[in-house]
Tab-separated table of C-alpha atoms in Angstrom:
chain	number	residue	atom	x	y	z
A	769	GLN	CA	0.000	0.000	0.000
A	770	SER	CA	1.738	3.148	-1.223
A	771	VAL	CA	1.615	6.423	0.706
A	772	LEU	CA	1.037	8.114	-2.663
A	773	THR	CA	-2.169	6.944	-4.324
A	774	GLN	CA	-2.380	6.577	-8.096
A	775	PRO	CA	-5.092	4.930	-10.187
A	776	PRO	CA	-3.952	1.504	-11.404
A	777	SER	CA	-4.782	2.364	-15.007
A	778	VAL	CA	-5.924	5.122	-17.319
A	779	SER	CA	-6.728	5.076	-21.004
A	780	GLY	CA	-7.205	7.561	-23.762
A	781	THR	CA	-7.086	8.220	-27.482
A	782	PRO	CA	-4.656	10.412	-29.423
A	783	GLY	CA	-7.247	13.182	-29.602
A	784	GLN	CA	-7.863	13.356	-25.876
A	785	ARG	CA	-6.101	14.666	-22.809
A	786	VAL	CA	-5.259	12.046	-20.212
A	787	THR	CA	-4.559	12.821	-16.564
A	788	VAL	CA	-2.723	10.618	-14.080
A	789	SER	CA	-3.404	11.657	-10.506
A	790	CYS	CA	-1.193	11.238	-7.453
A	791	SER	CA	-2.747	11.850	-4.036
A	792	GLY	CA	-0.649	12.328	-0.930
A	793	SER	CA	-0.591	14.325	2.268
A	794	GLN	CA	0.920	17.399	3.882
A	795	SER	CA	4.088	15.526	4.834
A	796	ASN	CA	4.911	14.644	1.228
A	797	ILE	CA	3.271	16.402	-1.738
A	798	GLY	CA	2.105	19.220	0.512
A	799	SER	CA	5.693	20.043	1.480
A	800	ASN	CA	7.977	18.789	-1.269
A	801	SER	CA	8.285	18.855	-5.037
A	802	VAL	CA	6.952	16.006	-7.142
A	803	ASN	CA	8.689	14.099	-9.903
A	804	TRP	CA	7.205	11.785	-12.499
A	805	TYR	CA	8.789	8.749	-14.123
A	806	GLN	CA	7.911	6.810	-17.259
A	807	LYS	CA	8.730	3.120	-17.246
A	808	PHE	CA	8.518	0.532	-19.986
A	809	PRO	CA	8.713	-3.195	-19.173
A	810	GLY	CA	12.265	-4.400	-18.972
A	811	THR	CA	13.833	-0.948	-19.022
A	812	ALA	CA	14.922	1.574	-16.428
A	813	PRO	CA	12.590	4.380	-15.366
A	814	LYS	CA	13.036	7.700	-17.135
A	815	LEU	CA	12.611	11.083	-15.462
A	816	LEU	CA	9.660	12.714	-17.194
A	817	ILE	CA	8.801	15.700	-14.982
A	818	TYR	CA	10.822	17.175	-12.105
A	819	SER	CA	10.148	19.891	-9.560
A	820	ASN	CA	6.387	19.570	-10.108
A	821	ASN	CA	6.234	20.926	-13.653
A	822	LYS	CA	9.630	21.001	-15.367
A	823	ARG	CA	10.493	18.812	-18.334
A	824	PRO	CA	14.040	17.498	-18.853
A	825	SER	CA	15.528	18.113	-22.234
A	826	GLY	CA	14.078	15.775	-24.835
A	827	VAL	CA	10.730	15.134	-23.147
A	828	PRO	CA	7.877	16.039	-25.524
A	829	ASP	CA	5.801	19.031	-24.511
A	830	ARG	CA	2.608	16.955	-24.561
A	831	PHE	CA	3.677	15.914	-21.050
A	832	SER	CA	3.045	18.407	-18.271
A	833	GLY	CA	2.879	18.314	-14.492
A	834	SER	CA	1.106	20.291	-11.819
A	835	THR	CA	0.370	20.227	-8.113
A	836	SER	CA	-2.422	21.521	-5.945
A	837	GLY	CA	-2.282	21.146	-2.181
A	838	THR	CA	-1.582	17.507	-1.420
A	839	SER	CA	-2.188	16.202	-4.944
A	840	ALA	CA	-0.201	16.134	-8.152
A	841	SER	CA	-1.178	15.458	-11.735
A	842	LEU	CA	0.567	14.372	-14.895
A	843	ASP	CA	-1.251	15.478	-18.045
A	844	ILE	CA	-0.638	13.965	-21.438
A	845	SER	CA	-2.167	15.990	-24.268
A	846	GLY	CA	-2.856	13.752	-27.226
A	847	PRO	CA	-1.171	10.545	-26.009
A	848	GLN	CA	0.640	8.538	-28.657
A	849	SER	CA	0.891	4.777	-28.911
A	850	GLU	CA	4.538	5.019	-27.881
A	851	ASP	CA	3.429	6.557	-24.586
A	852	GLU	CA	1.905	3.261	-23.438
A	853	ALA	CA	3.897	2.669	-20.265
A	854	ASP	CA	3.706	2.780	-16.493
A	855	TYR	CA	3.891	6.179	-14.823
A	856	TYR	CA	5.063	6.782	-11.264
A	857	CYS	CA	4.963	9.876	-9.084
A	858	ALA	CA	7.677	10.321	-6.453
A	859	THR	CA	8.533	12.785	-3.725
A	860	TRP	CA	10.144	13.103	-0.296
A	861	ASP	CA	8.105	12.357	2.804
A	862	ASP	CA	9.043	14.386	5.888
A	863	SER	CA	7.428	11.931	8.309
A	864	LEU	CA	8.985	8.807	6.816
A	865	ASN	CA	12.234	10.683	6.172
A	866	GLY	CA	12.618	9.069	2.783
A	867	VAL	CA	11.688	9.029	-0.880
A	868	ILE	CA	8.323	7.529	-1.692
A	869	PHE	CA	6.826	6.378	-4.975
A	870	GLY	CA	3.216	6.068	-5.981
A	871	GLY	CA	1.958	2.610	-6.867
A	872	GLY	CA	2.148	3.344	-10.586
A	873	THR	CA	-0.423	3.873	-13.328
A	874	LYS	CA	-0.572	1.937	-16.571
A	875	LEU	CA	-1.465	4.079	-19.568
A	876	THR	CA	-3.263	2.457	-22.478
A	877	VAL	CA	-3.644	4.408	-25.712
B	1155	GLN	CA	27.275	11.375	-21.895
B	1156	VAL	CA	26.227	10.226	-18.461
B	1157	GLN	CA	26.151	6.437	-18.103
B	1158	LEU	CA	25.477	4.119	-15.204
B	1159	VAL	CA	26.371	0.516	-15.995
B	1160	GLN	CA	25.354	-2.185	-13.561
B	1161	SER	CA	26.625	-5.696	-13.046
B	1162	GLY	CA	24.796	-8.703	-14.453
B	1163	SER	CA	21.963	-10.863	-13.217
B	1164	GLU	CA	22.421	-12.982	-10.113
B	1165	LEU	CA	20.793	-16.224	-8.947
B	1166	LYS	CA	21.209	-16.798	-5.232
B	1167	LYS	CA	19.934	-19.220	-2.618
B	1168	PRO	CA	18.030	-17.998	0.427
B	1169	GLY	CA	20.408	-16.792	3.120
B	1170	ALA	CA	23.198	-15.924	0.682
B	1171	SER	CA	24.597	-12.480	-0.053
B	1172	VAL	CA	24.885	-10.501	-3.270
B	1173	LYS	CA	26.856	-7.399	-4.225
B	1174	ILE	CA	25.689	-5.314	-7.179
B	1175	SER	CA	27.946	-2.723	-8.801
B	1176	CYS	CA	27.054	0.494	-10.593
B	1177	LYS	CA	29.873	2.108	-12.592
B	1178	ALA	CA	29.399	5.749	-13.464
B	1179	SER	CA	30.950	7.646	-16.342
B	1180	GLY	CA	30.511	10.930	-18.146
B	1181	TYR	CA	30.327	13.172	-15.079
B	1182	SER	CA	32.095	13.985	-11.802
B	1183	PHE	CA	31.151	11.011	-9.622
B	1184	ILE	CA	31.354	12.801	-6.287
B	1185	THR	CA	29.164	15.696	-7.401
B	1186	TYR	CA	25.916	13.724	-7.345
B	1187	THR	CA	24.404	11.332	-4.842
B	1188	MET	CA	23.703	7.733	-5.770
B	1189	ASN	CA	20.368	6.162	-4.944
B	1190	TRP	CA	19.121	2.599	-5.109
B	1191	VAL	CA	15.619	1.576	-6.182
B	1192	ARG	CA	14.105	-1.851	-6.717
B	1193	GLN	CA	11.106	-3.310	-8.503
B	1194	ALA	CA	9.811	-6.724	-7.532
B	1195	PRO	CA	7.956	-8.751	-10.189
B	1196	GLY	CA	4.577	-7.179	-10.894
B	1197	GLN	CA	5.138	-4.510	-8.258
B	1198	GLY	CA	5.973	-0.818	-8.182
B	1199	LEU	CA	9.177	1.059	-7.478
B	1200	GLU	CA	10.699	1.103	-3.972
B	1201	TRP	CA	13.450	3.421	-2.790
B	1202	LEU	CA	16.106	1.595	-0.785
B	1203	GLY	CA	18.247	4.561	0.204
B	1204	TRP	CA	21.181	6.650	-0.939
B	1205	ILE	CA	24.849	7.291	-0.427
B	1206	ASN	CA	26.648	10.606	-0.317
B	1207	THR	CA	29.395	10.099	-2.877
B	1208	LYS	CA	31.462	12.947	-1.432
B	1209	THR	CA	31.546	11.697	2.162
B	1210	GLY	CA	30.637	8.041	1.721
B	1211	LYS	CA	27.844	8.337	4.255
B	1212	PRO	CA	25.007	5.934	3.500
B	1213	THR	CA	21.385	6.460	4.452
B	1214	ASN	CA	18.978	3.540	4.352
B	1215	GLY	CA	15.320	3.958	3.616
B	1216	ARG	CA	12.769	2.790	6.140
B	1217	GLY	CA	12.375	-0.947	5.915
B	1218	PHE	CA	15.770	-1.428	4.309
B	1219	THR	CA	18.117	-1.225	7.270
B	1220	GLY	CA	20.485	-3.941	8.444
B	1221	ARG	CA	20.663	-6.248	5.432
B	1222	PHE	CA	21.160	-3.525	2.808
B	1223	VAL	CA	24.586	-1.864	2.665
B	1224	PHE	CA	25.621	0.927	0.310
B	1225	SER	CA	29.293	1.547	-0.419
B	1226	LEU	CA	31.627	3.246	-2.877
B	1227	ASP	CA	34.927	2.950	-4.671
B	1228	THR	CA	35.455	6.549	-5.701
B	1229	SER	CA	38.730	5.676	-7.434
B	1230	ALA	CA	36.683	3.513	-9.795
B	1231	ASN	CA	33.604	5.770	-9.920
B	1232	THR	CA	31.575	2.818	-8.722
B	1233	ALA	CA	28.776	2.414	-6.194
B	1234	TYR	CA	27.796	-0.874	-4.643
B	1235	LEU	CA	24.713	-2.386	-3.060
B	1236	GLN	CA	25.241	-5.453	-0.896
B	1237	ILE	CA	22.293	-7.449	0.389
B	1238	SER	CA	22.814	-10.151	2.973
B	1239	GLY	CA	20.470	-12.832	4.286
B	1240	LEU	CA	18.629	-12.933	0.967
B	1241	ARG	CA	14.972	-13.949	1.053
B	1242	ALA	CA	12.597	-14.922	-1.710
B	1243	ASP	CA	10.876	-11.553	-1.445
B	1244	ASP	CA	14.183	-9.821	-2.301
B	1245	THR	CA	13.737	-11.132	-5.850
B	1246	ALA	CA	13.607	-7.955	-7.891
B	1247	VAL	CA	15.339	-5.761	-10.422
B	1248	TYR	CA	17.667	-3.388	-8.596
B	1249	PHE	CA	18.498	-0.006	-10.124
B	1250	CYS	CA	21.079	2.600	-9.241
B	1251	ALA	CA	19.965	6.148	-9.965
B	1252	ARG	CA	21.871	9.412	-9.882
B	1253	GLY	CA	20.420	12.086	-7.633
B	1254	GLY	CA	19.564	15.087	-9.780
B	1255	GLY	CA	19.695	17.729	-7.083
B	1256	ALA	CA	16.391	17.522	-5.277
B	1257	TRP	CA	14.915	14.612	-3.389
B	1258	ALA	CA	13.297	12.006	-5.627
B	1259	ASN	CA	14.809	13.673	-8.710
B	1260	PHE	CA	16.703	10.782	-10.288
B	1261	ASP	CA	17.969	12.022	-13.608
B	1262	ASN	CA	19.991	9.044	-14.812
B	1263	TRP	CA	19.512	5.354	-14.138
B	1264	GLY	CA	21.454	2.154	-14.504
B	1265	GLN	CA	19.997	-0.542	-16.703
B	1266	GLY	CA	18.988	-2.665	-13.731
B	1267	THR	CA	20.264	-5.903	-12.207
B	1268	LEU	CA	17.915	-8.847	-11.742
B	1269	VAL	CA	18.469	-10.672	-8.479
B	1270	THR	CA	16.595	-13.954	-8.192
B	1271	VAL	CA	16.468	-15.687	-4.822
B	1272	SER	CA	15.441	-19.306	-5.090
B	1273	SER	CA	16.372	-22.624	-3.553
């Protein structure tokens, strides 16, 4: 049972906007920045969004991140078939004194 | 370019130990922390802890104390994860990940090392 709650799966079509939610608490998302990772089976995770809403170089601008209070969201505008992957939110938790990950969300396009 | 190259897959019996290496290249090794993350089959990502590559001070995540030891060989730009008293539920892919500056910001990852614990 993860401290950060994500839906197990989301789906969408290339013409839609898909949102992956990440719900936490004051000791984690409410106090620290959120990062998002994209993970394909058999490969290492890739940093997709850092510091709540920043994209590393090379990440398509259809990916965006935001936070509000104790929740965070990853938006994918017009998901592509190559975006089918698992997505994880991650942040620091002040109470647990460690990094925590959400349980992951599988995106189907 | 930044690269983290991990050692190969391991098959171990319960109670044995394993030591995984993570060799870094393409950047100043002591400038960034090194973190360790694992993913058990069908499960999500778990943070095991991190090591300060400048001081060598390790910090274990909650639930990963005692059996999990982080170490360095700075002369070889290599970080290590040693796990002792292996159990079946330690079967997982273990990743090293460079700390990108803020907590949970892991900007470069090793390719992963599969550790299988089975009698």
